[in-house]
XYZ file of C-alpha atoms in Angstrom:
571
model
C 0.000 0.000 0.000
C 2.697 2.394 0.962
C 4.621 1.964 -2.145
C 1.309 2.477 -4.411
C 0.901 5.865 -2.341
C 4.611 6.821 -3.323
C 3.862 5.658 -6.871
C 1.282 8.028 -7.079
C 2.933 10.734 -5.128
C 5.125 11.378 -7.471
C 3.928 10.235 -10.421
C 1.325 13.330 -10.250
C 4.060 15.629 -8.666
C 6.384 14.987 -11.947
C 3.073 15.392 -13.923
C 2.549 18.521 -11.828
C 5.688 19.883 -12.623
C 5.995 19.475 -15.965
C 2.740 21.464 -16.745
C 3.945 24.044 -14.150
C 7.219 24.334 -16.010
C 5.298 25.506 -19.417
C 4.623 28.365 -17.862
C 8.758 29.271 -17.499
C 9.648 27.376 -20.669
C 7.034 29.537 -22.756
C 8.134 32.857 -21.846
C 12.127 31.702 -22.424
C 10.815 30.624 -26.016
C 12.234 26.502 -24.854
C 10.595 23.571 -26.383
C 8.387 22.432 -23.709
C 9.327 19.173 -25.515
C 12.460 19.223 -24.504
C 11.821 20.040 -20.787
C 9.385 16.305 -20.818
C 12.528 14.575 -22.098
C 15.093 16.227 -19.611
C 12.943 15.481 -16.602
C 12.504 11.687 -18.147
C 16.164 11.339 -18.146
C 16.527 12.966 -14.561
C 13.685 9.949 -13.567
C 16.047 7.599 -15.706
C 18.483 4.921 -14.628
C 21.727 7.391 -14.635
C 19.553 10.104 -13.201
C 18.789 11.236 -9.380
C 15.457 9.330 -9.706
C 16.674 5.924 -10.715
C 14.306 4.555 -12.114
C 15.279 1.735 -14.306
C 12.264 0.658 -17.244
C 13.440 -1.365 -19.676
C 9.928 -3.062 -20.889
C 10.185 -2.417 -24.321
C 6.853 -3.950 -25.970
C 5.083 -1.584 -23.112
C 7.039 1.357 -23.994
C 6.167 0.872 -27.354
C 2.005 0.101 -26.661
C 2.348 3.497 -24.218
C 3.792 5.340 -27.196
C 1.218 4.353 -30.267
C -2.054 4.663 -27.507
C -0.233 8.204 -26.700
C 0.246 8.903 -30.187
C -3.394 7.866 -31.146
C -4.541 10.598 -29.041
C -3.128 12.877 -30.120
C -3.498 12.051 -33.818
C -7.381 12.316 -33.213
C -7.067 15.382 -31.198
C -5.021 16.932 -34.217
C -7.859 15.821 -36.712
C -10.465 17.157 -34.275
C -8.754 20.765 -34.245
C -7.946 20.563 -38.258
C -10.617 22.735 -40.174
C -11.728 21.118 -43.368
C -11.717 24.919 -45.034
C -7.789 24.180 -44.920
C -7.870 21.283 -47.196
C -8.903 24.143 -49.609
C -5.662 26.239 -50.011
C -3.010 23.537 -48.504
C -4.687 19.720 -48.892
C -2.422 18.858 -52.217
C 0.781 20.439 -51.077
C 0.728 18.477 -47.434
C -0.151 15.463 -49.168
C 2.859 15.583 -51.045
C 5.189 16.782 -47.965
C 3.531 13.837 -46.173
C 4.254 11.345 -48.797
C 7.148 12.009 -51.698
C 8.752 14.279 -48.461
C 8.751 11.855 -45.946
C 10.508 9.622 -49.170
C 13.100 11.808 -50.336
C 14.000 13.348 -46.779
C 14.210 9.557 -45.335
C 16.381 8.259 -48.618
C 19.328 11.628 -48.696
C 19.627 11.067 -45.359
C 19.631 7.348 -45.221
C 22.300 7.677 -47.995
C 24.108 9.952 -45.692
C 24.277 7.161 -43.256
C 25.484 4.847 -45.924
C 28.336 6.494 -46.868
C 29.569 7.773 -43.486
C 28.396 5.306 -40.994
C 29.524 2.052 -43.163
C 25.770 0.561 -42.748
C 24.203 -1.809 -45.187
C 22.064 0.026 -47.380
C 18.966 -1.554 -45.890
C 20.143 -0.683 -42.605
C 20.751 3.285 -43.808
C 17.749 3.091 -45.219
C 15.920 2.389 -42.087
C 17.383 5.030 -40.398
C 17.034 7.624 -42.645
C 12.929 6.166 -42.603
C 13.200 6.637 -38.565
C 13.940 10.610 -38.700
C 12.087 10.853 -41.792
C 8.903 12.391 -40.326
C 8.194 15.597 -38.724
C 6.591 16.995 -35.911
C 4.379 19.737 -36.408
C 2.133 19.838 -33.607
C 5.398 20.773 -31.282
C 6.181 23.679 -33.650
C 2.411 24.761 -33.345
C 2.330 24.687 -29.702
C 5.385 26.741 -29.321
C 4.340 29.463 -31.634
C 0.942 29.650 -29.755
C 2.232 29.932 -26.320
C 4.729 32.463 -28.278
C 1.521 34.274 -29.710
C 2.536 33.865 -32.731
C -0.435 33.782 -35.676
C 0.925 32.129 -39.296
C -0.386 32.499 -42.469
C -2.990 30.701 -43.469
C -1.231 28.592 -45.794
C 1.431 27.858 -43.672
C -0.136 27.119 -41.104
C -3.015 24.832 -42.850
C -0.068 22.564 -45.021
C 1.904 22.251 -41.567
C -0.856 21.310 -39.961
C -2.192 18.885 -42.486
C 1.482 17.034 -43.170
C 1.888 16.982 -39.225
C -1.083 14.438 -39.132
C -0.640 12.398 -42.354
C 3.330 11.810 -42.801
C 3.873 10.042 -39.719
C 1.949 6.800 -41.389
C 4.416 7.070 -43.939
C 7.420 6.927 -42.179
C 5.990 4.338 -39.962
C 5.181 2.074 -43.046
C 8.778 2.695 -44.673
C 10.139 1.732 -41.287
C 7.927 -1.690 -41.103
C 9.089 -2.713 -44.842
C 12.653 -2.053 -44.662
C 12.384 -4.039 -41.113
C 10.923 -6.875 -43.400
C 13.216 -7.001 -45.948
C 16.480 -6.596 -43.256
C 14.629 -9.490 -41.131
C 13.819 -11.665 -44.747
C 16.698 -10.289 -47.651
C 15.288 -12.952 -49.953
C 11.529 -11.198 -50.134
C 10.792 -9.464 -53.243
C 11.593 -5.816 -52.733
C 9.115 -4.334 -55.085
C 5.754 -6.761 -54.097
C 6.721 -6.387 -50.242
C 6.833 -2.256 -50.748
C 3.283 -2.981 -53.152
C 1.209 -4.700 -51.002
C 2.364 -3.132 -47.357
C 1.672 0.353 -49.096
C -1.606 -0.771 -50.110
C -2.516 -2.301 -46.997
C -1.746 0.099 -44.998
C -2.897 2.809 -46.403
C -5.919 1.681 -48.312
C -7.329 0.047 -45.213
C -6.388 3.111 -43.057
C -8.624 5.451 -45.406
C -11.284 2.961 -45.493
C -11.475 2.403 -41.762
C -10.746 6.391 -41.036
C -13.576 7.663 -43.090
C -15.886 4.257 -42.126
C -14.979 4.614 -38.591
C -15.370 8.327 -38.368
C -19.037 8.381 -39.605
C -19.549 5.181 -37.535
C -18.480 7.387 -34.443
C -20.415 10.348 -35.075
C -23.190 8.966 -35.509
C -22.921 7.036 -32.400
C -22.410 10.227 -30.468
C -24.992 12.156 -32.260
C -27.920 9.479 -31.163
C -26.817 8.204 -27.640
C -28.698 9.944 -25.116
C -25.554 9.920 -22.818
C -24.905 12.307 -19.728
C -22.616 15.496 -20.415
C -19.235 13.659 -18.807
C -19.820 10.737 -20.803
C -19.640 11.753 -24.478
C -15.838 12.805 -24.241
C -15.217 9.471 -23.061
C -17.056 8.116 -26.024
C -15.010 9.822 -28.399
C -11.578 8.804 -27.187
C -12.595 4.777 -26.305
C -14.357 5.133 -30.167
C -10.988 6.536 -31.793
C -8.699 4.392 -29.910
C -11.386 1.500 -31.365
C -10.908 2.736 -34.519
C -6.786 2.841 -34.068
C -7.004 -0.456 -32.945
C -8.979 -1.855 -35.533
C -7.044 -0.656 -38.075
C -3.916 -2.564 -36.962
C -5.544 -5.408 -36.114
C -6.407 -6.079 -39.751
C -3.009 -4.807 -41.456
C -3.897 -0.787 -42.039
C -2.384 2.316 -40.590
C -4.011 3.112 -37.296
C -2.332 6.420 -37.427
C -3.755 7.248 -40.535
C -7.305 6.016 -39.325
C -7.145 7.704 -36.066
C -6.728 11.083 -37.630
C -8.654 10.793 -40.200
C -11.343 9.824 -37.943
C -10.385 13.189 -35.925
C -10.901 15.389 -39.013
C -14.393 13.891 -40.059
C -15.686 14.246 -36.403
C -14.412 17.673 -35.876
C -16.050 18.734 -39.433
C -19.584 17.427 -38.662
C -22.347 18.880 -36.662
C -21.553 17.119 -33.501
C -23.336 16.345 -29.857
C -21.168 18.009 -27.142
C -19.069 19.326 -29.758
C -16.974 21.605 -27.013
C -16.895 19.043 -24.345
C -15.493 16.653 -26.165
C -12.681 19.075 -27.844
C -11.592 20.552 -24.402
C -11.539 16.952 -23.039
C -9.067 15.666 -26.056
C -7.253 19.154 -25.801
C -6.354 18.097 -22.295
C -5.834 14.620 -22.956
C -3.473 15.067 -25.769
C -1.574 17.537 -23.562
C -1.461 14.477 -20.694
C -0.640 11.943 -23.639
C 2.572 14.248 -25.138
C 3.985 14.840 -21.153
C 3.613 10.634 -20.339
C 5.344 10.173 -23.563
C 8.114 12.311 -23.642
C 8.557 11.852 -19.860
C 8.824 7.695 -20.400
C 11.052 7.795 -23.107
C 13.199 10.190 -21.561
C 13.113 7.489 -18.980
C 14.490 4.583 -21.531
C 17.328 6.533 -23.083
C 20.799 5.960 -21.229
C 22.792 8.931 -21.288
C 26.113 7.826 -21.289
C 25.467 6.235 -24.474
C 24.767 9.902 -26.171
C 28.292 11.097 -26.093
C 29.918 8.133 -28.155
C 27.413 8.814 -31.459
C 27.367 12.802 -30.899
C 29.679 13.002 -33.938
C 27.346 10.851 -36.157
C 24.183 11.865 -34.616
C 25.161 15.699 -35.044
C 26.270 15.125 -38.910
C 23.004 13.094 -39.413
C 21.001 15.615 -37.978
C 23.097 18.489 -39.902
C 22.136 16.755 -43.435
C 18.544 16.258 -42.026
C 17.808 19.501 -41.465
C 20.489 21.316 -44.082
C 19.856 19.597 -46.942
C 17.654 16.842 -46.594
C 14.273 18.457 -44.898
C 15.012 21.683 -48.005
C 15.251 19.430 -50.432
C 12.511 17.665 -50.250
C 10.206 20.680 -49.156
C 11.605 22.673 -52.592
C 10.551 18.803 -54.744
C 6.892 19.074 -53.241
C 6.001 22.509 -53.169
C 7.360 23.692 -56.489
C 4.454 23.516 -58.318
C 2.047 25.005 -56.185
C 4.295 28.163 -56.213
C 4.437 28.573 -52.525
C 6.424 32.191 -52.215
C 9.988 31.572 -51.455
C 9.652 32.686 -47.989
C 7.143 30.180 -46.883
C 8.822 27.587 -48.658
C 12.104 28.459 -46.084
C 9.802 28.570 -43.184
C 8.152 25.139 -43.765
C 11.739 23.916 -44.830
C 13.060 25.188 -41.044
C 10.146 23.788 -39.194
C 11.017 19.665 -39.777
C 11.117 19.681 -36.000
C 11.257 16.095 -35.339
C 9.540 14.987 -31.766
C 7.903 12.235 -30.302
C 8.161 9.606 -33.650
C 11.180 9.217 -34.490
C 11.939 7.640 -31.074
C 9.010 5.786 -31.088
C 10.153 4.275 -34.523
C 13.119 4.139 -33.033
C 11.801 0.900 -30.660
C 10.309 -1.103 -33.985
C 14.510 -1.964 -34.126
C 14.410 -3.026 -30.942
C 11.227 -4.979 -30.617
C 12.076 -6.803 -33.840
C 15.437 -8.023 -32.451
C 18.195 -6.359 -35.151
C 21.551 -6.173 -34.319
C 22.048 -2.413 -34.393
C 19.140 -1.538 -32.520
C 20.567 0.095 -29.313
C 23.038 2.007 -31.755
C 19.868 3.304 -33.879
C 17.723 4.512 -30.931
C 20.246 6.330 -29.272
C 21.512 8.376 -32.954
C 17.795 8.856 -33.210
C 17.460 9.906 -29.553
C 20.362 12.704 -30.285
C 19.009 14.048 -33.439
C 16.064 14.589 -31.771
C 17.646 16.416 -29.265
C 19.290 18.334 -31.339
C 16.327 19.474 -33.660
C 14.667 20.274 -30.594
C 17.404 22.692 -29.596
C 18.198 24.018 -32.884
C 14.834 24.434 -34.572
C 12.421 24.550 -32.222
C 14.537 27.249 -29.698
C 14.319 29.854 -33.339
C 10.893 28.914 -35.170
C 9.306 32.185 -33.782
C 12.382 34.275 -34.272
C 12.182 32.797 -37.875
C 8.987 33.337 -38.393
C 9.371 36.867 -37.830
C 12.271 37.185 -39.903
C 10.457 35.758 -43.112
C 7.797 38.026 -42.197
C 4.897 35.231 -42.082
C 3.380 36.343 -38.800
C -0.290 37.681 -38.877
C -2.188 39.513 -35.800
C -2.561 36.838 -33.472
C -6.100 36.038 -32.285
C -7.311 37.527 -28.806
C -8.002 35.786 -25.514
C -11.806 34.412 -25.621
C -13.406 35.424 -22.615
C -16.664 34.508 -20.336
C -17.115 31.657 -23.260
C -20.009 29.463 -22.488
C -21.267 26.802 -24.442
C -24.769 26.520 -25.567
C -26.112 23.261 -25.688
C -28.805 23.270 -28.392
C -30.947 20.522 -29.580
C -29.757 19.091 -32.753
C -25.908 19.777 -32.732
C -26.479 23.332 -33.556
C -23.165 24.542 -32.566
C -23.559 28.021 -30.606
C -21.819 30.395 -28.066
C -22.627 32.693 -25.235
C -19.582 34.778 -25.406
C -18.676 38.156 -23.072
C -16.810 41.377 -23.928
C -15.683 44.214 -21.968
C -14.697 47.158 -23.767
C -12.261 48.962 -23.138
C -10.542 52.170 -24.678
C -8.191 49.899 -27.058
C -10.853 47.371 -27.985
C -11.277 48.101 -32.139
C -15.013 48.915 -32.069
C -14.225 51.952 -29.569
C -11.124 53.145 -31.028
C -12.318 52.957 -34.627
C -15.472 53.709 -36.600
C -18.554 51.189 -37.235
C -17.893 51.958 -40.975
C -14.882 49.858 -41.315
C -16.395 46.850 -38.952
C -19.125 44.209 -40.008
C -20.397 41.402 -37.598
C -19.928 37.428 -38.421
C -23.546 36.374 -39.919
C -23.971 33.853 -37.065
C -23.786 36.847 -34.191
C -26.826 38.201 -32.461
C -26.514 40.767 -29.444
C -28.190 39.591 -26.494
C -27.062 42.095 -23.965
C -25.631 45.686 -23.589
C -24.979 46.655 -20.401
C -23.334 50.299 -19.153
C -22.434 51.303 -15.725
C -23.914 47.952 -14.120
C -27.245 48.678 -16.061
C -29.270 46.724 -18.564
C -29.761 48.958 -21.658
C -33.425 48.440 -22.973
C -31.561 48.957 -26.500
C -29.116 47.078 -27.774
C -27.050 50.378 -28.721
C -24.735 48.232 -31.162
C -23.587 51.565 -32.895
C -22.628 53.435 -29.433
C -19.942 51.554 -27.665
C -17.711 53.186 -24.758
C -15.013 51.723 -22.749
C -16.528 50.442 -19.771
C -18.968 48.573 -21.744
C -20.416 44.866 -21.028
C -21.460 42.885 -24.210
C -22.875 39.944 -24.619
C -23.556 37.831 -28.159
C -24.481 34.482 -29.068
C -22.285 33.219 -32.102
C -21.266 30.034 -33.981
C -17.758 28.958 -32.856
C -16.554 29.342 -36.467
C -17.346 32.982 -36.068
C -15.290 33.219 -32.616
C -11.911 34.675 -34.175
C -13.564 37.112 -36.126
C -15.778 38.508 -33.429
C -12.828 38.640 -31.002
C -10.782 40.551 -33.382
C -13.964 43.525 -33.160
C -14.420 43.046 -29.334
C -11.376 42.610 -27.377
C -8.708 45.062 -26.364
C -4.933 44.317 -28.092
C -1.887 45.660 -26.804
C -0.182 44.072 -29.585
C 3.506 45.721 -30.992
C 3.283 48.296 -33.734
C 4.565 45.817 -36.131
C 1.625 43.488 -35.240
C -1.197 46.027 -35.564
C -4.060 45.496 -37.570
C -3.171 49.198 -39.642
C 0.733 48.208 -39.491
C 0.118 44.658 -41.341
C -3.008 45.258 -43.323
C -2.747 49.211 -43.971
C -4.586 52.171 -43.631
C -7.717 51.574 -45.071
C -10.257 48.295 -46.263
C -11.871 47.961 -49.068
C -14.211 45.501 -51.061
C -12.581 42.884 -53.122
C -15.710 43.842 -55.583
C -13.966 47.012 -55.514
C -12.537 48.486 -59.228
C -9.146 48.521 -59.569
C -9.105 51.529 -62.109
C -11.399 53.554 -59.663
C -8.912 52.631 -56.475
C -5.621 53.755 -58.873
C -7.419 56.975 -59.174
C -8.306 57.297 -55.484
C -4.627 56.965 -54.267
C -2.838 57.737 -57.156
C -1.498 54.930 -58.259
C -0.622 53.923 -61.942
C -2.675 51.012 -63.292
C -1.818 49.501 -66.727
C -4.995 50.344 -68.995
C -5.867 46.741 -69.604
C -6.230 45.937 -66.220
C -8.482 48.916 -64.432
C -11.803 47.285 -65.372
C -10.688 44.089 -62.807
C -12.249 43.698 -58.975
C -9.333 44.127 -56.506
C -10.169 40.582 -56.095
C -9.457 39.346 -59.972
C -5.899 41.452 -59.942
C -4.754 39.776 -56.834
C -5.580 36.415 -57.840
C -3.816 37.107 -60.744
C -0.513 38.412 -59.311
C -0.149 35.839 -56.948
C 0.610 32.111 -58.142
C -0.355 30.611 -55.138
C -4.138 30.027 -53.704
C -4.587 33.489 -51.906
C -4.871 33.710 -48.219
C -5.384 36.097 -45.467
C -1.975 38.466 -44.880
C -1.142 37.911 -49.130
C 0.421 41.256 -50.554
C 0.728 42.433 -53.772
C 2.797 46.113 -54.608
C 1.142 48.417 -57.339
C 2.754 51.119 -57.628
C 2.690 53.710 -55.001
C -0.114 51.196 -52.585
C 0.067 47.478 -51.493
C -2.799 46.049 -51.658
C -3.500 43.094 -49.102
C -5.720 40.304 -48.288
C -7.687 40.986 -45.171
C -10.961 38.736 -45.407
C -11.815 36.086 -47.163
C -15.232 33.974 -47.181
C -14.447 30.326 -48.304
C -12.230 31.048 -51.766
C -14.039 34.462 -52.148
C -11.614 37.435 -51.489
C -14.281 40.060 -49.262
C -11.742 42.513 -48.294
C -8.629 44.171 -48.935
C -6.227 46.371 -46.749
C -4.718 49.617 -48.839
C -1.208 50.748 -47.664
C 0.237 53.659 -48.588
C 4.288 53.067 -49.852
């Protein structure tokens, strides 16, 4: 009894800690990441904890149920309106990426470390995937806001390469473990298999789960709970019968997230949490496995590996599968920067071991370090980068007083609070340059503790209590009208999108004459809209400039592929 006590003790004092230390960790800009695997290896055998856990098979079932969660979690929080601008160049980041980065580095480790070119091979397919959803948290607890397009194909190739890699890293563990298989039918049919089934089963198993929740008259606490034992069913499933559970799990996320859904904010702020819990108990455990006296004799070859990964390999690659969507060359260095790799590659890093090869202690602990190391190098500058390419937007305001309104038939709506203050946009500017989302209604005006029989939406003051029922899609944009920003100059809504907003129905010819700016005569009968699509190559998004002349004109709106509004700055 007294040693389950102590078990606990401290296993929710370490837990304790580690969320405690985001709070430090986020203001010195440190991969919280890295702080999981630090205390791990304080916990560790060679550490003051000494705890010795060398159960690989568990290590490896707490890793894939931690990584389920958070897979679905990821899908849950993915909007589908991102597939739109950033679907086809994740896809190929997740697949020909994961491909090229795994085989320049694997033949790296062929020609330096003397491996068998199966062997390289396998450990290029290890470090071969990347891990997005780090970089995201770090640039949120930064405050950091990306580009829609960046942010979207990040977020998209964060939750779809990682079945990739894992299936490279299966084959090439099946043709090391059998040489005399046929290379090309074992690559065939394992692709297939995995993949195929993991689409079916996602898509299948997502609907299957929806409608589950959707119809089950269960008690508030109990439909989170439903949606994680449903996608870990799903994951399971999946892997059970020869497909990728990773893929199935998220793809299960994203068609749950997308669809009118019973408890829809319950059951988000549940996996939120849980895939919080799930990346600390992961990180903390394998922290826990790794031996640190074994890091200093493959520094030299984890450091080069690690060097080419992120040098040559991860650009490469990102250069191959975005050049024809014409991604500007700025984003294209961002995304290339941010192949953070995390929590997989050590995972993969225990197929080796489980399966029995002869270099498998070597592998995990070169893996181990380049993790380290891409924790250190790109995740301590991904906001500083991001503000050197200049790919940072406004970032979206604290919601406050949000309460969520339970209405019958999974109509998703909000009771959400404001109180105005001097810097809040709505006081400080004029109603003329400010529209509410469609969904929003005013419920509520209140002044100097007092009910206002009239909702006096055109006369707001600082000092003002609002109160407006919206659709959580609408959230962002309402928060961008209501709350007060102290946000740097360089971050200000008239700094990034200009001095003035118009229509993207606008004329281009009647703008040029406005602000006198000189307008080929061919091209004044376009919208604003038409001429910026045209300029840019890329699908335009939110924050997208284009220079004419004496004015920049910039995206500031959009509704679905529609350009709504445009920001005007003066040059």
């Amino acid at each position: 009894m007294d040693w389950s006590n102590q078990v606990i003790f401290l296993g929710a004092l370490v837990i304790l800690g580690s969320i405690l230390s985001s709070v430090v960790t986020s203001r010195l800009g440190v991969p919280l990441l890295l702080v999981f695997l630090g205390i791990g290896m304080l916990l560790g055998p060679e550490g003051p904890g000494g705890l010795v856990f060398e159960n690989i098979p568990l290590a490896h079932l707490i890793g894939s149920a931690a990584l389920a969660v958070i897979l679905f979690d990821g899908g849950l929080r993915t909007p589908v309106r991102n597939f739109r601008i950033a679907l086809k160049p994740a896809l190929g980041l997740a697949t020909v990426g994961v491909v090229v980065t795994s085989g320049l580095t694997g033949l790296f480790a062929y020609w330096w470390l003397g491996l068998s070119w199966l062997e390289s091979l396998l450990l290029g397919a290890i470090v071969g995937s990347t891990d997005a959803a780090a970089v995201f948290s770090l640039l949120h607890s930064r405050g950091l806001e990306l580009k829609s397009r960046v942010g979207a194909t990040l977020e998209i190739e964060s939750g779809s390469n990682d079945p990739m890699a894992i299936f490279l890293t299966i084959v090439l563990i099946e043709l090391i473990l059998l040489p005399e298989a046929a290379f090309g039918l074992v690559v065939l049919v394992e692709f297939v298999q995995q993949m195929g089934l993991g689409v079916i089963l996602g898509l299948l198993g997502g609907l299957a789960l929806l409608g589950l929740i959707n119809r089950l008259p269960l008690t508030a606490g109990f439909y989170p709970l439903a949606a994680m034992a449903g996608a870990l069913t799903i994951f399971g499933l999946a892997g059970l019968l020869g497909g990728s559970g990773f893929l199935a799990v998220y793809l299960a996320g994203l068609v749950v997230g997308n669809r009118p859904l019973e408890a829809s904010q319950n059951i988000k702020r549940f996996h939120d949490g849980i895939a919080s819990l799930s990346q600390i108990g992961m990180f903390l455990m394998l922290g826990v496995i790794v031996t640190p006296s074994e890091l200093p004799p493959v520094a030299l070859d984890a450091g080069l590996l690690a060097a080419v990964l992120i040098l040559v390999a991860r650009p490469l690659a990102v250069g191959i599968c975005l050049y024809p969507f014409h991604f500007p060359w700025r984003e294209q260095l961002f995304i290339a920067w941010v192949g953070l790799r995390g929590a997989v590659p050590i995972i993969l890093a225990l197929f080796p071991l489980l399966a029995g090869l002869e270099l498998a202690g070597h592998f995990f602990h070169v893996v181990f370090f380049v993790v380290l190391i891409s924790l250190l190098v790109q995740g301590w500058t991904v906001a500083p980068v991001a503000r050197w390419l200049q790919l940072e937007l406004p970032p979206s305001p604290t919601r406050v007083q949000r309460t969520e309104l339970d209405i019958p038939g999974q109509q998703e709506m909000e009771l959400v609070g404001y109180r105005l203050a001097d810097s809040t946009p709505v006081v400080r500017g004029a109603w003329s340059s400010f529209r509410l989302p469609k969904s929003a209604r005013l419920v509520a005006h209140l002044r100097g503790g007092r009910l206002l029989e009239s909702l006096e939406i055109l006369d707001l003051r600082a000092g003002d209590h609002l109160y407006i029922m919206v659709a959580p899609a609408d959230l962002t944009d309402l928060d961008r009208l209501f709350l007060a920003s102290e946000l740097p100059e360089r971050l200000s809504e008239r700094s990034v999108f200009g001095e003035f907003v118009l229509n993207g129905s606008a004329q281009l010819g009647a703008v040029a004459v406005a602000y006198g700016a000189a307008v080929p005569a061919e091209q004044r009968s376009l919208t604003l809209e038409e001429f910026l699509r045209a300029r840019l190559q890329a699908e335009p998004v939110v924050g997208d400039a284009v220079d004419l002349d004496r004015v920049r004109l910039v995206v500031r709106e959009m509704d679905g592929a529609r350009i709504t509004r445009v920001g005007l700055k003066l040059l």
